[in-house]
Coordinates of C-alpha atoms in Angstrom, one line a residue:
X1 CA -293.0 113.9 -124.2
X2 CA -290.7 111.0 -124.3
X3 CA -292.4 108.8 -122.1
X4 CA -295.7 109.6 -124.4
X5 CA -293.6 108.4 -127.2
X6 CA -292.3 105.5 -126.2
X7 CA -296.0 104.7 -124.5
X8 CA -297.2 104.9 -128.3
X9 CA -294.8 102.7 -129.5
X10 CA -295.4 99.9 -127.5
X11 CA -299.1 100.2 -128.3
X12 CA -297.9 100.5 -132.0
X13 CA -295.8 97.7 -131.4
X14 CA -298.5 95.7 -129.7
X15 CA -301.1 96.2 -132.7
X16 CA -298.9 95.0 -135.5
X17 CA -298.2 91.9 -133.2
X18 CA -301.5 90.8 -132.6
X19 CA -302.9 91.2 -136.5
X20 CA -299.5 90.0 -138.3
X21 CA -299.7 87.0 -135.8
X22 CA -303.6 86.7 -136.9
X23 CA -303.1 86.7 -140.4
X24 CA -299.8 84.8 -140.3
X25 CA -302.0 81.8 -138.8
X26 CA -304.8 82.7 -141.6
X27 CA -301.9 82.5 -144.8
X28 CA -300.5 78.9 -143.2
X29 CA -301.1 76.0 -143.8
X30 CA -300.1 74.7 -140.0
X31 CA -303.5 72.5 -139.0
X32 CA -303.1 73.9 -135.6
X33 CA -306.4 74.2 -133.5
X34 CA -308.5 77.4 -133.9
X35 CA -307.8 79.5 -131.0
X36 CA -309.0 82.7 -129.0
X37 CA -308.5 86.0 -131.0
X38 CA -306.3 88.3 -130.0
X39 CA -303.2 86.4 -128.5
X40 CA -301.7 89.4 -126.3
X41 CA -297.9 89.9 -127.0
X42 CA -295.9 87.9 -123.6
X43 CA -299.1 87.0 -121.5
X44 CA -301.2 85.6 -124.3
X45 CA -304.4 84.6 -122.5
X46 CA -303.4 84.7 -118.8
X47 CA -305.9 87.5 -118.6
X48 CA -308.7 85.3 -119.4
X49 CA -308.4 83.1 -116.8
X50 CA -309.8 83.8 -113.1
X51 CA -310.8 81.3 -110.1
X52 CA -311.9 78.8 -110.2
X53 CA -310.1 77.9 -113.1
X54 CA -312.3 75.3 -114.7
X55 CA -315.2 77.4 -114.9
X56 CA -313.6 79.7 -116.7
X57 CA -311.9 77.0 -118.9
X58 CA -315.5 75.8 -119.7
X59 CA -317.0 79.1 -120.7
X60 CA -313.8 79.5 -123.1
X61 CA -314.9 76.3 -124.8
X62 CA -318.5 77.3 -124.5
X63 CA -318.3 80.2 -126.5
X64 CA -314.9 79.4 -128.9
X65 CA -315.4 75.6 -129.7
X66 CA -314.6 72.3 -127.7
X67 CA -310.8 71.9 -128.9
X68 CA -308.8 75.0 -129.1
X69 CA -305.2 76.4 -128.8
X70 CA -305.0 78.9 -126.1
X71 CA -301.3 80.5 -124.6
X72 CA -300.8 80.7 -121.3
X73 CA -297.8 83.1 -121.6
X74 CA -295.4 81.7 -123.2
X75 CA -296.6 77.4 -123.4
X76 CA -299.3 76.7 -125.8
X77 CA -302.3 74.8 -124.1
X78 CA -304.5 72.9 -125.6
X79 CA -307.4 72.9 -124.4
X80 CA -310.2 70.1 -125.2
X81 CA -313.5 69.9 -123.7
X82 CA -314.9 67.0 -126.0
X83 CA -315.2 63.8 -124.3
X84 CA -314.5 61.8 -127.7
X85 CA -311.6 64.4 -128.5
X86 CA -310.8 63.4 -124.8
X87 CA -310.5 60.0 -125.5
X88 CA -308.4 60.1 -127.9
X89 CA -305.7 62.2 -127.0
X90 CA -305.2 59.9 -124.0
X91 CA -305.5 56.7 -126.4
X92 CA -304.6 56.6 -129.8
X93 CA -302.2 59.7 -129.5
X94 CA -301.1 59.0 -125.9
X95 CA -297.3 59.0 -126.5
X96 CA -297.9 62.5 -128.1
X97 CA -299.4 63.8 -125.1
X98 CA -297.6 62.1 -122.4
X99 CA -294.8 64.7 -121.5
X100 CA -295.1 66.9 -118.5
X101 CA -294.3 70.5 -118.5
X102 CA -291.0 71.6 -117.0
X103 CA -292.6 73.7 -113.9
X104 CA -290.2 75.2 -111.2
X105 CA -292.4 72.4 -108.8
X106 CA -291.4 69.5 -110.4
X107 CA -288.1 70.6 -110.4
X108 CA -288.1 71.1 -106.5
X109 CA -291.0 68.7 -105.7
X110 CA -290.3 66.6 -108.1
X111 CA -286.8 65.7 -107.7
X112 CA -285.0 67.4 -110.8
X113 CA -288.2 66.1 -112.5
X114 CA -287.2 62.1 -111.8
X115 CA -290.5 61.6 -110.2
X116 CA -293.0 59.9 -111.6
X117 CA -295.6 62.8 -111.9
X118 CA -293.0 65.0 -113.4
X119 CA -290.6 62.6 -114.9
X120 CA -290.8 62.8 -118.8
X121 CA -292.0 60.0 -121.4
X122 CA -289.0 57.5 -121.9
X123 CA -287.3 54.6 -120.5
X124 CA -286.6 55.8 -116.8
X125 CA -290.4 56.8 -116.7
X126 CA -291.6 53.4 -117.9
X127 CA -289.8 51.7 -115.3
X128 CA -291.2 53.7 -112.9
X129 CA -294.7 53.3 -114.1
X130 CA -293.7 49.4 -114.0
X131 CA -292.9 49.2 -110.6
X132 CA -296.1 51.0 -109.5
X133 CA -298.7 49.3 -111.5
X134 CA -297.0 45.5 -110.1
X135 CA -295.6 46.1 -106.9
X136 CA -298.4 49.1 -105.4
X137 CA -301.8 49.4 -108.0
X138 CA -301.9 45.7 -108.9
X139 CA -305.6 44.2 -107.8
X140 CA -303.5 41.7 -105.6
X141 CA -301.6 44.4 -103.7
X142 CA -304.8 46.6 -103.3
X143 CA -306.8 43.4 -101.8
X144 CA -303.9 43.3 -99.2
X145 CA -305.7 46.6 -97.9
X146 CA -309.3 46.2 -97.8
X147 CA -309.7 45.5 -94.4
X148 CA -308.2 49.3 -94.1
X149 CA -310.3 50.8 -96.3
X150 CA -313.7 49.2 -94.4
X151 CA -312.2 50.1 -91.2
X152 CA -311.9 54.0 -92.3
X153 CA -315.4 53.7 -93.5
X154 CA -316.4 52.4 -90.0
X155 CA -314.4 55.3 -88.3
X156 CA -316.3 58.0 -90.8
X157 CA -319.5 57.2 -90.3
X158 CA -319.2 56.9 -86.7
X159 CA -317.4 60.7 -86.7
X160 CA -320.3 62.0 -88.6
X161 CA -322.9 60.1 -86.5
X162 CA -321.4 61.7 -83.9
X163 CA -321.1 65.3 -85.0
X164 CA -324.5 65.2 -86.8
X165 CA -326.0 67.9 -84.6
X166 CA -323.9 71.0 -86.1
X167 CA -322.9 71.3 -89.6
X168 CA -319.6 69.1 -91.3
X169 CA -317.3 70.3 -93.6
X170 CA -317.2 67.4 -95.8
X171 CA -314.3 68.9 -97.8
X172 CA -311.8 68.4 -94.6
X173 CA -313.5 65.1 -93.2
X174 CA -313.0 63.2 -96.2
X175 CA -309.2 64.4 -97.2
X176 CA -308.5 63.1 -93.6
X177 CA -309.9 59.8 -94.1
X178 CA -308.5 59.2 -97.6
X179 CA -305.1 60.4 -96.1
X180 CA -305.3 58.0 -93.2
X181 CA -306.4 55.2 -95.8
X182 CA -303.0 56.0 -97.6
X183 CA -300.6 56.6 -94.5
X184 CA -302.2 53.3 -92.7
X185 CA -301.3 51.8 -96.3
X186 CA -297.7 53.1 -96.7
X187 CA -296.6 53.1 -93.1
X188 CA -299.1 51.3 -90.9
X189 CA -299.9 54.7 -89.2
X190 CA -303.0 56.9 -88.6
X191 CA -302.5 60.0 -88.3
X192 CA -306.1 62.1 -88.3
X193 CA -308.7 61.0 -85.5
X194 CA -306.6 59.7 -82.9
X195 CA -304.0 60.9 -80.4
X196 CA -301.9 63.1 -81.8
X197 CA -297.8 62.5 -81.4
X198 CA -295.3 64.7 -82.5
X199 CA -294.5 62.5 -85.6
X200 CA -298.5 63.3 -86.5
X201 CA -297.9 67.2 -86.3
X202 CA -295.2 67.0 -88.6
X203 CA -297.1 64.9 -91.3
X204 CA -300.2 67.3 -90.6
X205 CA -297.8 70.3 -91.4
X206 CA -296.3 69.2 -94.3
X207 CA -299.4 68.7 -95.6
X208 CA -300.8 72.1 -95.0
X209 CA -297.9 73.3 -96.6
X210 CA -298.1 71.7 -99.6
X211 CA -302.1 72.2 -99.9
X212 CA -301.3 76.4 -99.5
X213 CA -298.2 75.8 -101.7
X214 CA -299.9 73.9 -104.6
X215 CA -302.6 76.7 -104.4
X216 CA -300.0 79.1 -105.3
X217 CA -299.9 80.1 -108.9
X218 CA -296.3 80.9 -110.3
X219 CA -296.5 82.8 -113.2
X220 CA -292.8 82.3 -114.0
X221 CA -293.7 78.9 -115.4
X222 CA -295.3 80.4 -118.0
X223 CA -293.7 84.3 -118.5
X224 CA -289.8 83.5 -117.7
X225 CA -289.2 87.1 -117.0
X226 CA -291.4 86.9 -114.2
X227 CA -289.1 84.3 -112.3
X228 CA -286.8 87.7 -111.7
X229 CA -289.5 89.5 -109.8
X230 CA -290.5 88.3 -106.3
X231 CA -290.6 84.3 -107.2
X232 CA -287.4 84.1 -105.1
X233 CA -289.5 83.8 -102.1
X234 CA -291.7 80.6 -103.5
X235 CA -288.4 78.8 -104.8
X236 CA -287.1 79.0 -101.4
X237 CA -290.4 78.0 -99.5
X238 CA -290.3 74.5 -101.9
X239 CA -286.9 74.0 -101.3
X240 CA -288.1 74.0 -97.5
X241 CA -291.0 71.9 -97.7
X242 CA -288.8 69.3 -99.7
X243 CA -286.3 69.2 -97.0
X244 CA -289.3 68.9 -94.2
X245 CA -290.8 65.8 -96.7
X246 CA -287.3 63.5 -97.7
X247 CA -286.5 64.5 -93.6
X248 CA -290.1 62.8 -92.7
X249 CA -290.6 59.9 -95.4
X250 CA -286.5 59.0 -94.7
X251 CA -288.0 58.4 -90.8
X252 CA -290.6 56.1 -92.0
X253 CA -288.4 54.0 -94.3
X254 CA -285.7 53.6 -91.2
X255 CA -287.9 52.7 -89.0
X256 CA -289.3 50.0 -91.4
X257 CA -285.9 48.4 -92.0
X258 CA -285.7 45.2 -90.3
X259 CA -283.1 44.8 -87.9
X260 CA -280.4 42.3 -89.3
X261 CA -283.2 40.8 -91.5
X262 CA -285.0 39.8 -89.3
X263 CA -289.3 40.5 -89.4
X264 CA -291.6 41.2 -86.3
X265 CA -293.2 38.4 -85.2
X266 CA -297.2 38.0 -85.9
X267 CA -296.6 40.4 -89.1
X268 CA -299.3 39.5 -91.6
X269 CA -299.4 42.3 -93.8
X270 CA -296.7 44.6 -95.6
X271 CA -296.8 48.4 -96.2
X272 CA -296.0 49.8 -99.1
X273 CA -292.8 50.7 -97.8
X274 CA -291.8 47.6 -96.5
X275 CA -292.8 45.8 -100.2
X276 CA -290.4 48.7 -101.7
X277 CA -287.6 47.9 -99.2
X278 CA -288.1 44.1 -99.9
X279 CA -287.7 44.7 -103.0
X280 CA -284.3 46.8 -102.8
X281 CA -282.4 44.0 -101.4
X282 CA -282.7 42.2 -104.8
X283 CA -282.9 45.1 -107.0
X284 CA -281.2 47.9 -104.9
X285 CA -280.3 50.3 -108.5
X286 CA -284.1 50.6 -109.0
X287 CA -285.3 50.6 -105.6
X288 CA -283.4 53.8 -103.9
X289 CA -284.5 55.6 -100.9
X290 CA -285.1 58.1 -103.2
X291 CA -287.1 56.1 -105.6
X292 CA -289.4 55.2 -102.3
X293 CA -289.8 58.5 -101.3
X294 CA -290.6 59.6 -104.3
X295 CA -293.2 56.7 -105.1
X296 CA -294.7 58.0 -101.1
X297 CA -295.1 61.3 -102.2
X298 CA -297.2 60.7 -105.6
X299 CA -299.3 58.9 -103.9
X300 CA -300.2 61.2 -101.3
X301 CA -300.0 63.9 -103.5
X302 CA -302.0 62.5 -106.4
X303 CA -304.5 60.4 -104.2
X304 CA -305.9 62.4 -101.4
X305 CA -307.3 65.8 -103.2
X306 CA -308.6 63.8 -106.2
X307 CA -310.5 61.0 -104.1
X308 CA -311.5 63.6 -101.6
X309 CA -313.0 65.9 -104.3
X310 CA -314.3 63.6 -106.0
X311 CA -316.4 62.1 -102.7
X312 CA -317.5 65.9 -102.0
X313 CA -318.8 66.1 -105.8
X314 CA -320.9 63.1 -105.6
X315 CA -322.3 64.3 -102.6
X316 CA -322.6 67.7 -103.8
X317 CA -324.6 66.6 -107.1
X318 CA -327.0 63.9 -104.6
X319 CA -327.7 66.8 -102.3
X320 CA -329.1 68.8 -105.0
X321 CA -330.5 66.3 -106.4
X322 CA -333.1 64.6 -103.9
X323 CA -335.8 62.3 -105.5
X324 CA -331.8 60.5 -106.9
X325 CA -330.5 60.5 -102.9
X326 CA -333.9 59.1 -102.4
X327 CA -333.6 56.6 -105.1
X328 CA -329.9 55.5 -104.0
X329 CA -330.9 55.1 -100.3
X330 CA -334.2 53.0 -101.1
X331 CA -332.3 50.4 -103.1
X332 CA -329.7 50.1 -100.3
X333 CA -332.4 49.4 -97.8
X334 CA -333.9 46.8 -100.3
X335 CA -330.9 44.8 -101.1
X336 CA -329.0 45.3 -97.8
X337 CA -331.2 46.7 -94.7
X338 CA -330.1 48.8 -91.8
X339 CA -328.4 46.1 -90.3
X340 CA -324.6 46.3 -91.9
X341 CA -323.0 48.9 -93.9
X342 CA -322.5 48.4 -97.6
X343 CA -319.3 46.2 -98.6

């Protein structure tokens, strides 16, 4: 009898929640976004969502409205699905929107959240953006690297010449090209397609581990009281992978210091690394190991799953789309032939 009455309270409990909270938003004058009725009490709209994600994000919008205010337990999302609305929150209203959440990853990951994928909107983030956009992203730096990029190109077309007679998974062949596009531009190193050393299986593992780990969603970022039951066990696997990554990217950025100041002869090129540890001698506050490490790790983790994804996509939508693959290959053998690749 008493758990039947305390069963009925909560569901008494939970009505009077949901409406006061609806008509508290109808009586105010807050010009907050129209959002998705009800709002459960602690998990909101978590039980909305279900893989993959952005499908289900879309049919939200598809059936609410393109801008809305949806809780993912606790944090308010807004979620916008107008390309003008879109536009604008990342232009005119940037500085509004330019704060990251404060997840349990970019605490781990992201160095008490000093990285600059976690780090939040103010001075020590500008500087950081500073340093990437002139000493990594400028058009200059990038140029530095082209020869890289075309010779990866070279490499994957020749793999998939050679594997054409069984089915590819295009999902796995061009991560491992845009990662070798990035390592061979940090360190000078490939390490997909070639002989494998032991320094190879490590990068290779730490990657796997932060692919499965990234997969991983951790409720406790947005229900709190979930962090008490069985997140324990994903804290302590981060903490491991972060010790496997510093321990690996510390190795690269050793074995790139000069020795007494002095450089390799017939060097004609810099890695990213060696531009960063050029830099610290003259500036040694802003350029840590730790600021090098983390600038390594944003841009593997920020520029391999997006450009390989992005590749698949493309392919994906030509594929199913074959008077445009026709189309697309015709006006490459008009303007360039068979006899060199595109450039």
């Amino acid at each position: 009898m008493e758990y039947l009455l305390v069963i009925v309270a909560l569901l008494v409990a939970s009505f009077i929640f949901i409406f006061s909270s609806y008509f508290r938003r109808k009586i105010s004058n807050l010009s907050l976004p129209p959002t998705v009725f009800p709002t459960l009490p602690v998990i909101g709209h978590l039980h909305l969502l279900k893989k993959p994600l952005y499908r289900t994000l879309a049919t939200i919008s598809a059936k609410h409205g393109q801008i809305l205010l949806i809780r993912f337990g606790s944090r308010r999302v807004l979620l916008v699905s107008s390309p003008t609305a879109a536009e604008e929150c990342f232009t005119k209203n940037d500085v509004i929107f330019a704060n990251r959440p404060r997840f349990l990853a970019g605490k781990i990951l992201g160095d008490n959240y000093t990285s600059i994928g976690w780090a939040p909107y103010g001075d020590h983030w500008r500087n950081l953006r500073r340093i990437s956009s002139i000493e990594i992203f400028s058009p200059h730096r990038l140029n530095e690297f082209h020869d890289i990029r075309a010779d990866e190109g070279r490499l994957l077309i020749r793999k998939l010449i050679s594997e054409c007679s069984s089915p590819v998974n295009f999902k796995s062949v061009l991560q491992e090209m845009t990662l070798n596009v990035l390592m061979r531009m940090i360190s000078g190193k490939r390490y997909f397609g070639g002989d494998m050393k032991e320094e190879g299986k490590q990068f290779q593992e730490i990657i796997k581990e932060a692919v499965l780990l990234s997969d991983t969603s951790n409720l406790g970022d947005h229900m709190p009281i979930m962090r008490w039951f069985g997140m324990k066990g994903l804290e302590r696997k981060m903490i491991t992978l972060q010790r496997k990554r510093d321990t690996f990217l510390q190795g690269l950025i050793e074995q790139h210091r000069t020795v007494d100041g002095i450089e390799p002869k017939n060097k004609k090129k810099n890695t990213m690394i060696e531009v960063l540890l050029q830099l610290q001698k003259s500036d040694p506050d802003n350029y840590t190991d730790k600021v090098i490490r983390s600038f390594v790790l944003n841009l593997l983790s920020a520029g391999t799953d997006t450009s390989g994804t992005t590749m698949e996509w493309a392919l994906s939508l030509l594929l199913n789309h074959p008077h445009v693959i026709k189309k697309a290959q015709n006006e490459i053998d008009s303007h360039l032939g068979k006899n060199r690749l595109v450039e």
